[in-house]
Amino acid sequence: MSTRPFHHGNLRAVLLDEAEEVLRQDGVDGISLRDLARRAGVSHGAPRSHFPDRQALLDALAERGFVRLTALVERALGVEDPVRGQFVRVARVYVDFAIDDAALMELMFSSKGSAAPEPVRAAAGRLFHVLDAAMGDADQTDDSGARERFTLLFAATMQGIAALVASGRVPRSQGSVLVDDAMAALLTSELGVRAVTRPGV
């Protein structure tokens, strides 16, 4: 257990930090507002001033995960490179996140579409917007459906590779090779050719 000092105004962040720690150690079933209050050294009712119930806390964790992953993807895209090199970097940070924070990644995608709260939907939307922008100018293609399918297939493929590594089915080094192979296949596929308008594939 970690006990982190806080001052008025940052209890929310402390609770989220503690919740992430519990999530990594014990999974989502290990999270309770009462336990988080104990870990933070506050009364058992204090968390409810920020999170009315446990689900509100889980939603905030999911939103935070999307924000963090989006920042990692944006950083990977910040290096000038042809599209294949950029997508390989993006894929690697995506897979690393999904391996190192597997329980958080599962939580992020546990709410189904429109059933997710608006802040979670918005944070997820920003991630997929960044991935879409990485493909190049949308005005250069008349197949917007291909772009959406490409981003979804990208996410599904990378999360699948991460699941193989996290489960111990393949070593992490082989997972890195699979990432390279997957991006080569995706970018040169018929779908990739229709979706990606930037040169350098």
mmCIF file of C-alpha atoms in Angstrom:
data_model
loop_
_atom_site.group_PDB
_atom_site.id
_atom_site.type_symbol
_atom_site.label_atom_id
_atom_site.label_comp_id
_atom_site.label_asym_id
_atom_site.label_seq_id
_atom_site.Cartn_x
_atom_site.Cartn_y
_atom_site.Cartn_z
ATOM 1 C CA MET A 1 0.000 0.000 0.000
ATOM 2 C CA SER A 2 1.217 3.484 -0.797
ATOM 3 C CA THR A 3 0.113 6.481 1.220
ATOM 4 C CA ARG A 4 0.427 9.666 -0.755
ATOM 5 C CA PRO A 5 0.099 13.098 0.833
ATOM 6 C CA PHE A 6 -2.409 15.385 -0.772
ATOM 7 C CA HIS A 7 -3.729 18.858 -0.331
ATOM 8 C CA HIS A 8 -7.156 20.247 -0.979
ATOM 9 C CA GLY A 9 -7.895 19.940 -4.696
ATOM 10 C CA ASN A 10 -5.751 16.972 -5.653
ATOM 11 C CA LEU A 11 -7.556 14.106 -3.895
ATOM 12 C CA ARG A 12 -9.092 13.116 -7.230
ATOM 13 C CA ALA A 13 -5.655 12.617 -8.799
ATOM 14 C CA VAL A 14 -4.413 10.698 -5.745
ATOM 15 C CA LEU A 15 -7.417 8.372 -5.888
ATOM 16 C CA LEU A 16 -6.875 7.736 -9.595
ATOM 17 C CA ASP A 17 -3.172 7.026 -9.009
ATOM 18 C CA GLU A 18 -4.045 4.576 -6.250
ATOM 19 C CA ALA A 19 -6.747 2.982 -8.399
ATOM 20 C CA GLU A 20 -4.256 2.417 -11.223
ATOM 21 C CA GLU A 21 -1.888 0.726 -8.818
ATOM 22 C CA VAL A 22 -4.647 -1.583 -7.587
ATOM 23 C CA LEU A 23 -5.726 -2.244 -11.184
ATOM 24 C CA ARG A 24 -2.221 -3.407 -12.108
ATOM 25 C CA GLN A 25 -1.905 -5.633 -9.058
ATOM 26 C CA ASP A 26 -5.395 -7.041 -8.554
ATOM 27 C CA GLY A 27 -7.413 -6.207 -11.659
ATOM 28 C CA VAL A 28 -10.640 -4.261 -11.868
ATOM 29 C CA ASP A 29 -12.384 -6.478 -9.306
ATOM 30 C CA GLY A 30 -9.906 -5.315 -6.658
ATOM 31 C CA ILE A 31 -10.976 -1.681 -6.868
ATOM 32 C CA SER A 32 -13.338 -0.274 -4.259
ATOM 33 C CA LEU A 33 -13.907 3.295 -3.156
ATOM 34 C CA ARG A 34 -13.635 2.329 0.507
ATOM 35 C CA ASP A 35 -10.240 0.687 -0.021
ATOM 36 C CA LEU A 36 -8.990 3.637 -2.065
ATOM 37 C CA ALA A 37 -10.033 5.981 0.743
ATOM 38 C CA ARG A 38 -8.024 3.874 3.182
ATOM 39 C CA ARG A 39 -4.995 3.872 0.898
ATOM 40 C CA ALA A 40 -5.218 7.653 0.489
ATOM 41 C CA GLY A 41 -5.639 8.168 4.225
ATOM 42 C CA VAL A 42 -9.053 9.858 4.063
ATOM 43 C CA SER A 43 -12.505 9.069 5.414
ATOM 44 C CA HIS A 44 -14.393 6.363 3.544
ATOM 45 C CA GLY A 45 -16.913 8.928 2.290
ATOM 46 C CA ALA A 46 -14.330 11.402 0.918
ATOM 47 C CA PRO A 47 -13.941 9.775 -2.546
ATOM 48 C CA ARG A 48 -17.635 10.330 -3.241
ATOM 49 C CA SER A 49 -17.038 14.056 -3.530
ATOM 50 C CA HIS A 50 -15.203 13.212 -6.774
ATOM 51 C CA PHE A 51 -16.699 9.863 -7.775
ATOM 52 C CA PRO A 52 -20.367 9.279 -6.889
ATOM 53 C CA ASP A 53 -19.895 5.550 -7.314
ATOM 54 C CA ARG A 54 -17.365 2.921 -8.330
ATOM 55 C CA GLN A 55 -18.382 3.060 -11.997
ATOM 56 C CA ALA A 56 -17.632 6.791 -12.138
ATOM 57 C CA LEU A 57 -14.120 6.022 -10.901
ATOM 58 C CA LEU A 58 -13.657 3.276 -13.507
ATOM 59 C CA ASP A 59 -14.880 5.630 -16.230
ATOM 60 C CA ALA A 60 -12.356 8.256 -15.131
ATOM 61 C CA LEU A 61 -9.601 5.631 -15.239
ATOM 62 C CA ALA A 62 -10.613 4.652 -18.774
ATOM 63 C CA GLU A 63 -10.631 8.282 -19.884
ATOM 64 C CA ARG A 64 -7.196 8.801 -18.338
ATOM 65 C CA GLY A 65 -5.887 5.737 -20.176
ATOM 66 C CA PHE A 66 -7.060 7.049 -23.543
ATOM 67 C CA VAL A 67 -5.506 10.453 -22.850
ATOM 68 C CA ARG A 68 -2.173 8.830 -21.967
ATOM 69 C CA LEU A 69 -2.157 6.510 -24.976
ATOM 70 C CA THR A 70 -3.061 9.387 -27.302
ATOM 71 C CA ALA A 71 -0.122 11.418 -25.963
ATOM 72 C CA LEU A 72 2.231 8.477 -26.610
ATOM 73 C CA VAL A 73 0.914 8.095 -30.154
ATOM 74 C CA GLU A 74 1.273 11.832 -30.825
ATOM 75 C CA ARG A 75 4.857 11.715 -29.561
ATOM 76 C CA ALA A 76 5.617 8.792 -31.866
ATOM 77 C CA LEU A 77 4.158 10.707 -34.791
ATOM 78 C CA GLY A 78 6.200 13.785 -33.929
ATOM 79 C CA VAL A 79 9.327 12.361 -35.556
ATOM 80 C CA GLU A 80 9.548 13.088 -39.272
ATOM 81 C CA ASP A 81 9.608 9.841 -41.195
ATOM 82 C CA PRO A 82 7.866 8.126 -44.107
ATOM 83 C CA VAL A 83 4.471 6.721 -43.231
ATOM 84 C CA ARG A 84 5.660 3.150 -42.677
ATOM 85 C CA GLY A 85 8.314 4.223 -40.177
ATOM 86 C CA GLN A 86 5.821 6.371 -38.301
ATOM 87 C CA PHE A 87 3.183 3.666 -38.171
ATOM 88 C CA VAL A 88 5.713 1.124 -36.924
ATOM 89 C CA ARG A 89 6.661 3.515 -34.101
ATOM 90 C CA VAL A 90 2.997 4.121 -33.308
ATOM 91 C CA ALA A 91 2.312 0.393 -33.358
ATOM 92 C CA ARG A 92 5.176 -0.289 -30.974
ATOM 93 C CA VAL A 93 4.064 2.275 -28.390
ATOM 94 C CA TYR A 94 0.493 1.012 -28.730
ATOM 95 C CA VAL A 95 1.561 -2.581 -28.114
ATOM 96 C CA ASP A 96 3.909 -1.598 -25.273
ATOM 97 C CA PHE A 97 1.051 0.255 -23.579
ATOM 98 C CA ALA A 98 -1.298 -2.697 -24.068
ATOM 99 C CA ILE A 99 1.275 -5.077 -22.540
ATOM 100 C CA ASP A 100 2.473 -2.910 -19.655
ATOM 101 C CA ASP A 101 -1.020 -1.668 -18.754
ATOM 102 C CA ALA A 102 -3.063 -4.654 -19.904
ATOM 103 C CA ALA A 103 -5.767 -4.277 -17.260
ATOM 104 C CA LEU A 104 -6.135 -0.569 -18.025
ATOM 105 C CA MET A 105 -6.356 -1.268 -21.761
ATOM 106 C CA GLU A 106 -9.078 -3.844 -21.137
ATOM 107 C CA LEU A 107 -10.971 -1.331 -19.010
ATOM 108 C CA MET A 108 -10.645 1.350 -21.700
ATOM 109 C CA PHE A 109 -12.349 -0.843 -24.276
ATOM 110 C CA SER A 110 -14.820 -2.530 -21.937
ATOM 111 C CA SER A 111 -17.666 -0.057 -22.562
ATOM 112 C CA LYS A 112 -19.506 -0.745 -25.792
ATOM 113 C CA GLY A 113 -19.681 2.173 -28.226
ATOM 114 C CA SER A 114 -22.450 4.606 -27.374
ATOM 115 C CA ALA A 115 -22.916 2.958 -23.958
ATOM 116 C CA ALA A 116 -19.644 4.519 -22.785
ATOM 117 C CA PRO A 117 -19.940 7.852 -20.931
ATOM 118 C CA GLU A 118 -19.358 10.926 -23.067
ATOM 119 C CA PRO A 119 -15.908 11.793 -21.625
ATOM 120 C CA VAL A 120 -14.686 8.262 -22.366
ATOM 121 C CA ARG A 121 -16.163 8.363 -25.889
ATOM 122 C CA ALA A 122 -14.532 11.751 -26.489
ATOM 123 C CA ALA A 123 -11.123 10.562 -25.257
ATOM 124 C CA ALA A 124 -11.342 7.426 -27.412
ATOM 125 C CA GLY A 125 -12.425 9.568 -30.350
ATOM 126 C CA ARG A 126 -9.335 11.750 -29.986
ATOM 127 C CA LEU A 127 -7.106 8.661 -30.140
ATOM 128 C CA PHE A 128 -8.719 7.420 -33.328
ATOM 129 C CA HIS A 129 -8.684 10.947 -34.780
ATOM 130 C CA VAL A 130 -4.907 11.071 -34.284
ATOM 131 C CA LEU A 131 -4.540 7.666 -35.945
ATOM 132 C CA ASP A 132 -6.735 8.802 -38.817
ATOM 133 C CA ALA A 133 -4.711 11.993 -39.315
ATOM 134 C CA ALA A 134 -1.523 9.912 -39.509
ATOM 135 C CA MET A 135 -2.847 8.337 -42.708
ATOM 136 C CA GLY A 136 -2.711 11.651 -44.556
ATOM 137 C CA ASP A 137 -5.216 14.067 -46.063
ATOM 138 C CA ALA A 138 -8.705 12.565 -45.951
ATOM 139 C CA ASP A 139 -9.707 14.754 -48.919
ATOM 140 C CA GLN A 140 -7.386 12.724 -51.128
ATOM 141 C CA THR A 141 -9.569 9.647 -50.845
ATOM 142 C CA ASP A 142 -13.254 9.114 -51.533
ATOM 143 C CA ASP A 143 -13.337 6.026 -49.317
ATOM 144 C CA SER A 144 -13.799 7.247 -45.754
ATOM 145 C CA GLY A 145 -15.015 3.802 -44.768
ATOM 146 C CA ALA A 146 -11.611 2.367 -45.648
ATOM 147 C CA ARG A 147 -9.917 4.790 -43.257
ATOM 148 C CA GLU A 148 -12.224 3.831 -40.411
ATOM 149 C CA ARG A 149 -11.746 0.116 -41.075
ATOM 150 C CA PHE A 150 -7.981 0.577 -41.245
ATOM 151 C CA THR A 151 -7.792 2.267 -37.832
ATOM 152 C CA LEU A 152 -10.037 -0.374 -36.271
ATOM 153 C CA LEU A 153 -8.023 -3.184 -37.847
ATOM 154 C CA PHE A 154 -4.820 -1.521 -36.654
ATOM 155 C CA ALA A 155 -6.127 -1.373 -33.070
ATOM 156 C CA ALA A 156 -7.448 -4.944 -33.172
ATOM 157 C CA THR A 157 -4.194 -6.295 -34.587
ATOM 158 C CA MET A 158 -1.955 -4.506 -32.104
ATOM 159 C CA GLN A 159 -4.117 -5.481 -29.140
ATOM 160 C CA GLY A 160 -4.032 -9.067 -30.383
ATOM 161 C CA ILE A 161 -0.241 -9.053 -30.528
ATOM 162 C CA ALA A 162 -0.106 -7.503 -27.060
ATOM 163 C CA ALA A 163 -2.431 -10.213 -25.730
ATOM 164 C CA LEU A 164 -0.135 -12.928 -27.113
ATOM 165 C CA VAL A 165 2.862 -11.352 -25.384
ATOM 166 C CA ALA A 166 1.038 -10.626 -22.120
ATOM 167 C CA SER A 167 -0.211 -14.224 -21.941
ATOM 168 C CA GLY A 168 3.301 -15.585 -22.467
ATOM 169 C CA ARG A 169 2.405 -17.264 -25.751
ATOM 170 C CA VAL A 170 5.177 -15.350 -27.518
ATOM 171 C CA PRO A 171 8.201 -13.511 -26.065
ATOM 172 C CA ARG A 172 8.256 -9.746 -26.207
ATOM 173 C CA SER A 173 11.053 -9.775 -28.789
ATOM 174 C CA GLN A 174 8.915 -11.855 -31.128
ATOM 175 C CA GLY A 175 6.025 -9.513 -30.499
ATOM 176 C CA SER A 176 8.161 -6.678 -31.854
ATOM 177 C CA VAL A 177 8.811 -8.689 -35.017
ATOM 178 C CA LEU A 178 5.087 -9.376 -35.346
ATOM 179 C CA VAL A 179 4.414 -5.633 -35.104
ATOM 180 C CA ASP A 180 6.773 -4.977 -38.028
ATOM 181 C CA ASP A 181 5.226 -7.800 -40.067
ATOM 182 C CA ALA A 182 1.692 -6.644 -39.303
ATOM 183 C CA MET A 183 2.362 -3.052 -40.346
ATOM 184 C CA ALA A 184 4.025 -4.168 -43.585
ATOM 185 C CA ALA A 185 0.981 -6.319 -44.354
ATOM 186 C CA LEU A 186 -1.584 -3.683 -43.352
ATOM 187 C CA LEU A 187 0.007 -0.788 -45.206
ATOM 188 C CA THR A 188 0.490 -2.715 -48.458
ATOM 189 C CA SER A 189 -2.912 -4.411 -48.366
ATOM 190 C CA GLU A 190 -5.749 -3.346 -50.644
ATOM 191 C CA LEU A 191 -7.373 -1.686 -47.644
ATOM 192 C CA GLY A 192 -4.154 0.112 -46.721
ATOM 193 C CA VAL A 193 -3.690 1.417 -50.260
ATOM 194 C CA ARG A 194 -7.211 2.862 -50.227
ATOM 195 C CA ALA A 195 -6.955 4.300 -46.734
ATOM 196 C CA VAL A 196 -3.426 5.757 -46.500
ATOM 197 C CA THR A 197 -2.824 8.779 -48.704
ATOM 198 C CA ARG A 198 0.642 9.704 -47.453
ATOM 199 C CA PRO A 199 3.644 8.569 -49.482
ATOM 200 C CA GLY A 200 6.325 6.314 -48.107
ATOM 201 C CA VAL A 201 4.532 2.988 -47.672
#
